[in-house]
């Protein structure tokens, strides 16, 4: 029979690189049955050795917390590979061995590839592979997957281990007296009943019960409901005991002892630091200041404020250029095309709609540049580290911080990768809470909405307003998370180790590439998705058109004004005085005509499908200060948040009164009656919190494993958003703003 070897390891440990080095072109890629996790298989052939190698998904642990972990574990248990090669990042040995320990607990023969040994050496870390091998009782072979160094030695060790054919004894670590006592009590019962024993060692099953492993619990309930209930009761007793005596819980105790075991192994001379660690030391020194308990948050706030200030002040001129360009384009369309549907589509639907979004490109670009700088230098990881303490209070997790930041926690992210980033969360409850609250962050699509309103109503305090908007989003997200964690998704938190990478001086080229990648995404979206939605919304705002009779009425009014005026013009001019009067009359006429045109445009918009929808919603939304036009924009925003700006652009240009006075949208809004600081605030609050865009909802559903959560997030978020907006508007009105 052919020997199957599983390749496992933490993400980024070099698994794919080693897999490719071992299997060359002899690979096959598919999916694991039933899930979208990729399954790669290949063959290794050399000197009569022949192995089938399966590349398992990258995981940090073997608890059934994420789909990757379930897939990896199921493969080991169901397919029973003869051996696991665990690729360990030598530069992060302690964290990486956490997974190795779990293979050993499961009793699968493990061969450790000590990869990235070159990186470790460069950092002045020397690892004694022979000693590690002796202490762990598993072969340890140093490798550099990138150059293929050590790969054949690794496979020789693997072959020797397979040939020896010894069944491995599962590693039994001590998890402290309380946990050990429960394990010792449960293991014999499990063994005696043959409970799940076809697949798993008895002590391991007991351990998984203590770790709250849903998958094993489900299997258990199906296999032997009576014993399963007994086990669960024993776990509950232990949990209560640990809670009362040490304010902790079994999962935490087990993780602590695994790390303790690893530490004690490494301490016995496995790792030595050789040369100067100046870079690491420098990082430590910087961290003493930047993550200091009181100074750290102050610096963080200053950095964020600085980022916004830099972005707004630098982008002012280029934003004006781009806006100017689109105004010119609109003017050209106005002058060159005959009145009609085509002109309306081009001007109101496309130029004003997409132009409104594209206009913010320079601002977005500067913002992305700042974010890339924070990210590439390693500062963003410090932000996550500092906020970890706060996040725990709200039932979230250190890793949630990253998901929040990716979603736009500082500014200009996107909830879609943010929701994906939540995959690194191990506990399903914290992951769900993160999935549902990450979309509250201010993604790149909400930025133009804020930028527009801030420019129109708070132009003297732009950076400060953005800091406030950011703070509101975070506080709202944390409170919502807490609310969810004490109601719909109750349960304890999981232990977590946070690593701080050393600081790096970002390269200018790297920054430019990152900035451009993100900016290009933004432009591309404006040119495709936003363009299509703008056109669709334009159609909804244009059809059905006013009936002929109504149009004729407006024409009559116009004609009557003109006739009255031309009578006056026909009289002879007798003095300079009269001439002046005449031109004043002409101006008045023009104004009256424009007023009629304005009424006509507004009547048309109101008559359209979108207008009717907006008007119908007004009966509720007036509580938050939103008129029917704003409603149209907000409904459009369910598809994508940029659409709020583009639709406001279209709505206000459809109802445009005087083409000569058409300025940027922010000026238009500032001059429109009914719009004021309070309306703007209410709209900002609503935009922060209301339903995630369509793509994000799809993603949430997929990641949470059910459409119900996608729908929940739309309803829950919109409800919160509306209540807050009403609160802002009503309080503000009562206080007399
Ligand atoms: P995976 O997530 O475990 O599949 O990791 P990858 O195989 O994609 O490797 C992550 C990164 O580490 C890639 O940029 C590799 O080129 C790099 N890498 C992998 N192995 C080594 C190694 O031994 N030394 C060095 N310096 N880099 C490596
Ligand atoms: Mg990979």
XYZ file of C-alpha atoms and ligand atoms in Angstrom:
766
model
C 0.000 0.000 0.000
C 1.155 3.511 -0.739
C 2.251 5.563 2.245
C 0.265 8.747 2.881
C 1.920 11.650 4.625
C 0.028 14.739 5.776
C 1.770 18.093 5.668
C 0.589 20.403 8.428
C 1.623 23.665 10.016
C 0.634 27.183 10.992
C -0.304 29.569 8.183
C 2.827 31.166 6.713
C 5.176 28.558 8.065
C 6.236 27.689 4.504
C 3.920 24.758 3.953
C 3.058 25.505 0.350
C 6.693 26.187 -0.448
C 7.806 22.879 1.005
C 4.933 21.043 -0.636
C 5.944 22.389 -4.015
C 9.592 21.584 -3.394
C 8.714 18.003 -2.479
C 6.152 17.212 -5.132
C 7.348 19.298 -8.073
C 4.846 19.012 -10.878
C 3.172 15.915 -9.483
C 0.282 17.783 -7.847
C -3.448 17.720 -7.856
C -5.691 20.450 -6.425
C -9.311 19.970 -5.401
C -11.585 20.767 -2.487
C -12.290 18.802 0.636
C -15.765 17.303 0.311
C -18.502 19.619 1.503
C -16.363 22.673 2.281
C -14.521 25.283 0.250
C -11.198 24.494 1.856
C -8.597 23.657 -0.767
C -7.132 20.170 -0.841
C -3.753 19.695 -2.478
C -2.220 16.310 -3.113
C 1.068 15.373 -4.695
C 3.652 12.624 -4.979
C 7.182 12.501 -3.676
C 9.514 10.094 -5.501
C 13.216 9.584 -4.809
C 15.542 6.591 -4.602
C 12.690 4.127 -4.394
C 10.869 6.175 -1.767
C 7.322 6.896 -2.824
C 4.853 8.899 -0.759
C 1.498 10.486 -1.338
C 1.603 13.913 0.315
C -1.530 15.812 1.326
C -1.172 19.500 2.163
C -3.527 20.177 5.100
C -4.980 23.657 5.598
C -2.819 25.962 7.707
C -4.006 25.985 11.333
C -2.788 27.082 14.738
C -4.601 24.401 16.618
C -6.569 21.188 16.258
C -9.646 22.207 18.184
C -12.744 22.268 16.023
C -13.057 26.048 16.075
C -12.662 26.878 12.386
C -13.480 24.972 9.184
C -9.735 24.587 8.510
C -9.174 22.962 11.859
C -12.105 20.592 11.441
C -10.863 19.617 7.983
C -7.316 19.014 9.227
C -8.479 16.949 12.163
C -11.051 14.928 10.225
C -8.421 14.083 7.667
C -6.049 12.784 10.331
C -8.753 10.767 12.022
C -10.592 9.406 8.980
C -7.798 8.900 6.459
C -5.236 7.822 9.034
C -2.065 8.998 7.293
C 0.948 7.034 8.492
C 2.722 10.218 9.465
C 2.353 13.953 9.850
C 5.132 16.264 8.816
C 4.619 19.386 10.908
C 6.274 22.449 9.466
C 7.393 24.692 12.224
C 8.572 28.256 11.743
C 11.885 28.213 13.587
C 11.711 31.963 14.028
C 8.461 31.604 15.994
C 9.171 28.310 17.627
C 7.072 28.574 20.756
C 3.837 29.510 18.999
C 4.382 26.933 16.235
C 5.058 24.031 18.548
C 1.564 24.485 19.986
C 0.216 22.620 16.968
C 2.965 19.967 17.089
C 2.018 19.201 20.693
C -1.546 18.598 19.628
C -0.560 16.040 16.996
C 1.343 14.243 19.684
C -1.638 14.374 22.017
C -3.653 12.752 19.276
C -1.052 10.000 19.066
C -0.111 10.470 15.429
C 3.563 9.948 14.505
C 5.061 13.376 13.858
C 8.178 14.442 12.077
C 9.087 18.094 12.586
C 10.484 20.235 9.786
C 12.301 23.092 11.473
C 11.697 25.509 8.622
C 12.945 29.063 8.048
C 16.051 28.115 9.921
C 17.823 30.740 7.804
C 15.558 33.459 9.173
C 16.104 32.297 12.736
C 19.858 32.310 12.207
C 19.776 35.761 10.733
C 18.041 36.940 13.871
C 20.782 35.388 15.923
C 18.653 32.556 17.234
C 20.324 29.144 17.299
C 18.203 26.045 17.703
C 19.600 22.698 18.784
C 17.596 20.298 16.623
C 19.054 17.162 18.193
C 18.118 18.299 21.663
C 14.618 19.261 20.600
C 14.275 15.848 18.964
C 15.321 14.099 22.157
C 12.994 16.155 24.351
C 9.950 15.811 22.126
C 10.631 12.242 21.059
C 10.094 13.092 17.412
C 12.553 13.578 14.549
C 13.436 17.244 13.973
C 15.058 18.235 10.673
C 16.153 21.817 9.910
C 14.962 22.973 6.473
C 14.880 26.000 4.231
C 11.822 25.325 2.115
C 12.564 28.186 -0.232
C 15.843 26.690 -1.408
C 14.857 23.065 -0.826
C 17.654 22.655 1.705
C 17.051 19.732 4.071
C 14.021 18.399 2.243
C 15.605 15.049 1.353
C 16.945 14.570 4.892
C 13.436 15.325 6.098
C 11.956 12.643 3.875
C 14.634 10.146 4.928
C 13.677 10.721 8.562
C 10.031 10.364 7.649
C 10.706 7.123 5.790
C 12.664 5.750 8.739
C 9.807 6.576 11.097
C 7.246 4.912 8.824
C 9.482 1.860 8.464
C 9.938 1.494 12.203
C 6.144 1.277 12.245
C 5.926 1.913 15.962
C 2.505 3.018 17.090
C 3.056 6.310 18.887
C 1.921 6.586 22.445
C -0.257 9.729 22.748
C 1.599 12.461 24.579
C 0.066 13.005 28.003
C 0.883 16.426 29.397
C -0.142 17.381 32.880
C -2.766 20.123 32.785
C -2.691 20.910 36.480
C -4.271 18.978 39.298
C -7.898 20.004 38.731
C -7.993 19.175 35.035
C -5.862 16.056 35.480
C -8.206 14.718 38.136
C -11.202 15.090 35.825
C -9.277 13.545 32.932
C -8.293 10.580 35.105
C -11.886 10.162 36.156
C -13.319 10.323 32.636
C -10.686 8.443 30.621
C -11.396 4.942 32.050
C -15.144 5.405 31.555
C -14.599 6.398 27.946
C -12.213 3.511 27.367
C -14.510 0.973 29.062
C -17.541 2.027 27.015
C -15.515 2.067 23.816
C -16.915 5.587 23.413
C -15.762 7.030 20.044
C -12.779 4.769 20.456
C -12.786 3.584 16.856
C -11.298 6.942 15.946
C -9.785 8.684 18.931
C -7.674 7.851 22.004
C -9.773 7.857 25.185
C -7.819 10.565 27.029
C -7.981 12.761 23.968
C -11.779 12.469 23.844
C -11.923 13.479 27.503
C -9.605 16.392 26.761
C -11.782 17.570 23.888
C -14.823 17.485 26.162
C -12.954 19.753 28.546
C -11.988 22.019 25.682
C -15.648 22.402 24.798
C -15.202 20.891 21.364
C -18.613 21.083 19.666
C -17.830 18.501 16.999
C -16.780 15.805 19.487
C -19.752 16.641 21.685
C -22.121 16.156 18.759
C -20.523 12.864 17.818
C -20.693 11.820 21.427
C -24.363 12.609 21.847
C -25.114 10.522 18.798
C -22.905 7.605 19.807
C -23.958 7.200 23.444
C -26.339 9.851 24.798
C -26.163 8.566 28.347
C -22.393 8.642 28.703
C -22.256 11.890 26.754
C -24.553 13.529 29.307
C -22.405 12.185 32.113
C -19.250 13.615 30.522
C -20.862 16.982 29.952
C -21.971 17.100 33.566
C -18.426 16.351 34.718
C -17.095 19.164 32.522
C -19.650 21.564 33.960
C -18.598 20.626 37.479
C -14.972 21.308 36.640
C -15.846 24.609 34.961
C -17.764 25.800 37.986
C -14.962 24.718 40.271
C -12.294 26.517 38.231
C -14.476 29.587 37.970
C -14.949 29.733 41.703
C -11.427 28.919 42.779
C -9.288 30.554 40.123
C -11.608 32.692 37.981
C -10.647 30.685 34.910
C -12.034 27.860 32.808
C -10.799 24.529 31.419
C -9.851 25.681 27.902
C -7.663 28.418 29.346
C -5.985 26.075 31.814
C -5.268 23.525 29.091
C -3.796 26.122 26.726
C -1.650 27.542 29.530
C -0.246 24.132 30.337
C 0.497 23.342 26.706
C 2.488 26.537 26.470
C 4.083 25.758 29.789
C 5.190 22.380 28.453
C 6.670 23.989 25.344
C 8.449 26.639 27.404
C 9.992 24.045 29.640
C 11.228 22.096 26.605
C 12.712 25.179 24.994
C 14.351 26.306 28.217
C 16.525 23.225 28.399
C 19.097 24.664 26.059
C 17.160 24.164 22.819
C 17.245 27.837 21.939
C 20.259 30.095 22.382
C 20.638 33.690 21.341
C 23.937 34.372 19.688
C 24.723 37.655 18.163
C 23.412 41.058 18.780
C 19.696 41.340 18.768
C 19.819 45.059 18.298
C 16.772 45.178 16.074
C 14.670 43.158 18.464
C 15.989 45.143 21.393
C 15.281 48.371 19.612
C 11.729 47.174 18.984
C 11.383 46.350 22.662
C 12.631 49.784 23.591
C 10.231 51.505 21.237
C 7.409 49.349 22.559
C 8.184 50.400 26.127
C 6.990 53.840 25.095
C 4.454 53.184 22.344
C 2.498 50.517 24.207
C 2.903 51.988 27.646
C -0.299 51.787 29.666
C -1.160 55.475 29.687
C 1.124 56.965 27.077
C 0.259 54.301 24.477
C -3.397 55.210 24.007
C -2.568 58.926 23.978
C 0.009 58.382 21.245
C -2.448 56.205 19.365
C -5.114 58.924 19.425
C -2.548 61.478 18.273
C -1.424 59.223 15.411
C -5.003 58.743 14.244
C -5.736 62.460 14.462
C -2.506 63.184 12.590
C -3.509 60.743 9.877
C -6.836 62.468 9.295
C -5.342 65.910 9.456
C -2.649 64.986 6.950
C -5.215 63.387 4.653
C -7.691 66.246 4.627
C -5.214 69.077 4.340
C -3.155 67.452 1.599
C -6.076 66.246 -0.449
C -8.049 69.480 -0.498
C -6.505 70.869 -3.668
C -6.453 67.675 -5.750
C -10.038 66.876 -4.722
C -11.036 70.327 -5.982
C -9.261 69.603 -9.279
C -11.072 66.336 -9.831
C -14.394 67.856 -8.853
C -13.672 70.747 -11.184
C -13.029 68.318 -13.995
C -16.363 66.589 -13.510
C -18.147 69.943 -13.315
C -16.555 70.915 -16.583
C -17.614 67.578 -18.054
C -21.173 68.167 -16.844
C -21.105 71.644 -18.363
C -19.934 70.214 -21.677
C -22.730 67.659 -21.669
C -25.175 70.418 -20.859
C -24.004 72.635 -23.675
C -23.602 70.046 -26.388
C -26.552 67.735 -25.970
C -30.189 68.432 -26.649
C -32.509 68.211 -23.652
C -33.852 64.720 -23.264
C -33.372 61.345 -21.691
C -29.856 60.801 -23.033
C -28.607 64.065 -21.597
C -30.272 63.369 -18.283
C -28.734 59.890 -18.109
C -25.284 61.152 -19.002
C -25.324 64.197 -16.787
C -27.394 63.219 -13.766
C -26.914 59.472 -13.840
C -23.316 59.006 -14.893
C -21.276 62.183 -14.524
C -22.786 63.404 -11.252
C -23.213 59.899 -9.852
C -19.819 58.416 -10.603
C -18.060 61.785 -10.493
C -19.188 62.227 -6.908
C -17.443 58.988 -5.983
C -14.347 59.429 -8.159
C -13.979 62.972 -6.834
C -12.805 61.551 -3.536
C -10.030 59.466 -5.070
C -7.203 61.810 -3.962
C -8.522 61.798 -0.395
C -8.812 58.033 -0.391
C -5.310 57.771 -1.802
C -3.723 59.879 0.939
C -5.669 57.967 3.554
C -4.473 54.650 2.151
C -0.921 55.918 2.089
C -1.118 56.718 5.789
C -2.659 53.359 6.602
C 0.012 51.523 4.588
C 2.661 53.409 6.531
C 1.156 52.341 9.859
C 0.745 48.778 8.684
C 4.133 48.278 7.046
C 6.009 49.779 9.976
C 4.400 47.347 12.406
C 2.505 50.019 14.359
C -0.908 48.615 13.492
C 0.007 45.392 15.297
C 0.668 47.527 18.405
C -2.738 49.097 18.081
C -4.254 45.616 18.066
C -2.118 44.685 21.051
C -3.211 47.688 23.096
C -6.860 47.282 22.247
C -6.816 43.588 23.104
C -7.279 44.434 26.796
C -10.291 46.562 26.002
C -11.776 44.024 23.638
C -11.867 41.279 26.219
C -14.157 43.395 28.359
C -16.668 43.437 25.519
C -16.602 39.711 24.889
C -14.337 39.975 21.857
C -10.812 38.853 21.249
C -7.379 40.257 20.427
C -7.750 38.929 16.893
C -11.017 40.815 16.505
C -8.994 44.027 16.570
C -7.305 43.082 13.308
C -10.663 42.225 11.738
C -11.921 45.650 12.856
C -8.893 47.459 11.508
C -9.065 45.640 8.179
C -12.748 46.582 7.981
C -11.832 50.246 8.289
C -11.186 50.673 12.003
C -8.902 53.594 11.325
C -10.368 54.463 7.967
C -10.750 53.192 4.494
C -10.785 49.424 4.895
C -13.435 47.054 3.685
C -15.723 44.789 5.660
C -15.317 41.938 3.177
C -11.657 41.133 3.938
C -12.419 42.174 7.519
C -15.030 39.461 7.785
C -12.542 37.026 6.243
C -9.899 38.086 8.755
C -12.246 36.906 11.485
C -11.323 33.396 10.413
C -8.279 33.548 12.657
C -10.633 33.642 15.639
C -10.893 30.276 17.250
C -14.008 30.480 19.332
C -17.136 30.389 17.179
C -18.933 32.830 19.474
C -16.269 35.503 19.365
C -15.943 34.953 15.663
C -19.656 35.485 15.115
C -19.664 38.584 17.305
C -16.731 39.908 15.280
C -18.407 39.103 11.965
C -21.498 40.999 13.017
C -19.776 44.079 14.406
C -16.802 44.561 12.049
C -19.079 46.157 9.401
C -19.671 49.085 11.793
C -16.146 50.257 11.007
C -15.706 53.078 8.522
C -14.890 51.329 5.290
C -13.594 53.122 2.215
C -17.116 53.339 0.843
C -18.440 55.277 3.821
C -15.540 57.735 3.677
C -16.894 59.763 0.756
C -20.223 60.081 2.574
C -18.467 61.454 5.642
C -16.096 63.554 3.589
C -19.050 65.102 1.791
C -21.010 65.918 4.934
C -17.987 67.061 6.887
C -16.899 69.356 4.055
C -20.404 70.779 3.771
C -21.180 71.364 7.439
C -18.014 71.112 9.528
C -15.387 72.467 7.185
C -13.358 74.088 9.948
C -12.972 70.899 12.029
C -12.492 68.152 9.471
C -9.824 66.079 11.242
C -11.548 66.377 14.600
C -14.856 65.264 13.106
C -13.214 62.222 11.535
C -11.674 61.278 14.884
C -15.112 61.573 16.471
C -16.727 59.520 13.722
C -14.086 56.842 14.233
C -14.605 56.851 17.978
C -18.380 56.571 17.579
C -17.960 53.589 15.240
C -15.650 51.774 17.673
C -17.694 52.482 20.760
C -20.864 51.485 18.938
C -19.282 48.275 17.659
C -17.986 47.327 21.110
C -21.310 48.001 22.801
C -23.137 46.063 20.099
C -20.669 43.189 20.569
C -21.313 43.193 24.288
C -25.040 43.233 23.660
C -24.732 40.246 21.321
C -22.430 38.378 23.695
C -24.861 38.641 26.587
C -27.924 37.799 24.495
C -27.830 35.866 21.217
C -24.239 34.567 21.411
C -23.530 33.859 25.043
C -20.472 31.932 26.206
C -16.956 32.110 27.617
C -13.950 33.576 25.781
C -10.918 31.660 24.538
C -7.311 32.159 25.582
C -5.086 33.937 23.136
C -1.443 34.834 22.636
C -0.579 38.017 20.841
C 2.733 38.388 19.073
C 4.395 41.678 18.305
C 6.477 41.612 15.132
C 9.608 43.779 15.231
C 9.299 47.299 13.819
C 10.452 47.756 10.259
C 11.306 50.836 8.309
C 8.815 50.682 5.418
C 10.233 51.100 1.945
C 8.841 53.912 -0.133
C 8.256 51.561 -3.044
C 6.326 49.141 -0.830
C 4.157 51.990 0.436
C 3.414 53.197 -3.065
C 2.489 49.712 -4.223
C 0.139 49.159 -1.278
C -1.434 52.585 -1.709
C -1.938 52.072 -5.397
C -3.421 48.586 -5.007
C -6.085 49.898 -2.677
C -6.752 53.062 -4.651
C -7.109 51.085 -7.854
C -9.664 48.833 -6.168
C -11.631 51.954 -5.274
C -11.498 53.397 -8.776
C -12.368 50.065 -10.333
C -15.383 49.703 -8.083
C -16.551 53.225 -8.959
C -16.222 52.424 -12.653
C -18.105 49.132 -12.527
C -20.352 48.380 -9.574
C -21.119 51.969 -8.673
C -21.637 52.926 -12.305
C -24.209 50.152 -12.798
C -26.044 50.958 -9.590
C -25.998 54.677 -10.459
C -27.597 53.986 -13.809
C -30.182 51.709 -12.243
C -31.003 54.308 -9.613
C -31.139 57.039 -12.226
C -33.762 54.976 -14.055
C -35.692 54.509 -10.830
C -35.480 58.251 -10.251
C -36.611 59.111 -13.782
C -39.424 56.683 -14.533
C -42.335 56.762 -14.706
C -42.230 60.294 -16.114
C -44.769 62.980 -15.394
C -48.025 62.634 -17.367
C -48.371 64.857 -20.455
C -51.068 66.976 -18.843
C -48.824 67.944 -15.922
C -45.915 68.700 -18.233
C -48.206 70.854 -20.344
C -49.243 72.814 -17.243
C -45.623 73.701 -16.514
C -45.159 74.734 -20.152
C -48.224 76.966 -19.912
C -46.940 78.661 -16.791
C -43.645 79.279 -18.516
C -45.322 80.669 -21.627
C -47.513 82.965 -19.511
C -44.455 84.427 -17.752
C -42.678 84.943 -21.055
C -45.675 86.632 -22.616
C -46.101 88.996 -19.681
C -42.438 89.890 -19.866
C -42.243 90.427 -23.611
C -45.076 92.992 -23.394
C -42.967 95.031 -21.057
C -39.903 94.634 -23.273
C -41.812 95.864 -26.301
C -42.171 99.361 -24.822
C -39.636 101.973 -25.839
C -36.755 102.864 -23.625
C -36.786 106.502 -22.590
C -34.060 106.884 -20.046
C -31.083 105.186 -18.465
C -33.201 104.737 -15.356
C -35.724 102.725 -17.272
C -32.968 100.645 -18.853
C -31.806 99.579 -15.417
C -35.328 98.695 -14.411
C -35.649 96.636 -17.519
C -32.595 94.516 -16.786
C -33.867 94.033 -13.227
C -37.105 92.816 -14.762
C -35.170 90.397 -16.970
C -33.384 88.986 -13.926
C -36.660 88.575 -12.082
C -38.124 86.812 -15.086
C -35.198 84.460 -15.225
C -35.653 83.626 -11.567
C -39.348 82.973 -11.999
C -38.654 80.679 -14.950
C -36.019 78.793 -12.996
C -38.409 78.375 -10.095
C -40.916 76.821 -12.451
C -38.237 74.510 -13.867
C -37.257 73.569 -10.333
C -40.833 72.720 -9.443
C -41.120 70.658 -12.574
C -37.927 68.712 -11.822
C -38.981 68.090 -8.257
C -42.432 66.963 -9.340
C -40.770 64.595 -11.812
C -38.478 63.106 -9.172
C -41.340 62.681 -6.743
C -43.422 61.006 -9.414
C -40.675 58.403 -10.122
C -40.524 54.975 -8.482
C -37.614 55.997 -6.272
C -39.329 59.255 -5.383
C -42.459 57.445 -4.297
C -40.416 55.056 -2.227
C -38.520 57.916 -0.606
C -41.718 59.818 0.048
C -43.395 56.764 1.555
C -40.444 56.264 3.911
C -40.503 59.901 4.931
C -43.317 59.200 7.376
C -40.850 57.274 9.556
C -37.519 58.815 8.581
C -38.595 62.389 9.386
C -37.960 61.328 12.992
C -34.270 61.203 12.092
C -34.476 64.313 9.941
C -34.178 62.539 6.572
C -36.246 63.882 3.700
C -37.404 61.834 0.751
C -34.306 62.582 -1.328
C -31.988 61.362 1.406
C -34.143 58.251 1.717
C -33.549 57.448 -1.944
C -29.802 57.703 -1.348
C -29.953 55.546 1.762
C -31.974 52.847 0.018
C -29.316 52.838 -2.704
C -26.683 52.478 0.021
C -27.926 48.991 0.846
C -26.212 47.902 -2.369
C -22.967 49.780 -1.720
C -22.271 52.717 0.545
C -20.606 54.872 -2.126
C -24.018 54.965 -3.739
C -25.235 57.281 -0.992
C -22.999 59.995 -2.385
C -23.637 59.206 -6.010
C -27.397 59.126 -5.465
C -27.442 62.383 -3.554
C -25.483 63.751 -6.500
C -28.070 62.488 -8.953
C -31.070 63.483 -6.846
C -29.839 67.023 -6.401
C -28.804 67.441 -9.995
C -32.122 66.104 -11.281
C -33.796 68.766 -9.216
C -31.192 71.290 -10.290
C -32.537 74.780 -10.597
C -29.809 76.847 -12.140
C -27.113 75.186 -14.219
C -24.864 78.226 -13.862
C -24.884 77.995 -10.109
C -24.161 74.273 -9.980
C -21.212 73.861 -7.637
C -19.859 70.768 -5.908
C -22.483 68.689 -4.123
C -21.236 69.743 -0.698
C -22.038 73.378 -1.493
C -25.432 72.430 -2.865
C -26.283 70.542 0.297
C -25.102 73.327 2.557
C -27.465 75.720 0.757
C -30.463 73.418 0.557
C -33.226 74.335 3.005
C -33.906 71.554 5.499
C -30.223 70.600 5.597
C -28.192 71.606 8.595
C -25.610 70.466 11.077
C -28.137 68.277 12.842
C -29.333 66.515 9.679
C -25.704 65.911 8.749
C -24.893 64.423 12.158
C -27.931 62.206 12.067
C -27.050 61.019 8.562
C -23.430 60.360 9.600
C -24.566 58.234 12.527
C -27.004 56.345 10.348
C -24.326 55.703 7.711
C -21.869 54.357 10.280
C -24.266 51.773 11.607
C -26.798 50.752 9.019
C -26.869 47.458 7.081
C -23.566 46.227 5.620
C -23.397 46.470 1.844
C -24.718 43.591 -0.194
C -21.364 41.892 -0.763
C -20.540 42.062 2.937
C -23.885 40.496 3.825
C -23.176 37.605 1.466
C -19.750 37.187 3.071
C -21.122 37.274 6.603
C -23.671 34.623 5.695
C -20.990 32.427 4.201
C -18.560 32.826 7.078
C -21.218 32.378 9.740
C -22.508 29.331 7.896
C -26.106 30.491 7.506
C -28.181 33.047 5.648
C -29.930 33.783 8.883
C -26.910 35.688 10.199
C -26.679 37.749 7.025
C -30.303 38.756 7.338
C -29.844 39.302 11.060
C -26.975 41.700 10.464
C -29.046 43.750 7.994
C -32.000 44.050 10.333
C -30.026 44.448 13.557
C -27.674 47.088 12.135
C -30.386 49.096 10.433
C -32.454 49.091 13.588
C -29.543 50.282 15.727
C -28.643 52.897 13.117
C -32.142 54.258 12.947
C -32.600 54.407 16.711
C -29.287 56.257 17.116
C -30.060 58.672 14.277
C -33.457 59.443 15.800
C -31.798 59.931 19.171
C -29.285 62.395 17.718
C -31.867 64.303 15.722
C -34.527 64.504 18.427
C -32.081 65.412 21.190
C -30.500 68.021 18.953
C -33.885 69.462 17.999
C -35.025 69.549 21.614
C -31.848 71.416 22.538
C -32.718 73.887 19.823
C -30.021 73.308 17.179
P 2.186 28.639 3.960
O 1.171 29.673 4.353
O 2.561 27.821 5.126
O 1.787 27.854 2.773
O 3.515 29.469 3.612
P 4.201 29.701 2.220
O 4.780 28.450 1.672
O 3.277 30.461 1.332
O 5.446 30.593 2.665
C 5.287 31.878 3.245
C 6.479 32.741 2.879
O 7.665 32.267 3.506
C 6.776 32.742 1.395
O 7.121 34.066 1.052
C 7.955 31.820 1.257
O 8.759 32.174 0.150
C 8.687 32.053 2.550
N 9.467 30.884 2.977
C 9.046 29.616 3.032
N 10.014 28.830 3.538
C 11.073 29.625 3.797
C 12.376 29.407 4.346
O 12.748 28.308 4.718
N 13.175 30.492 4.482
C 12.773 31.726 4.117
N 13.616 32.746 4.279
N 11.555 31.973 3.617
C 10.717 30.937 3.450
Mg -0.061 28.022 1.659
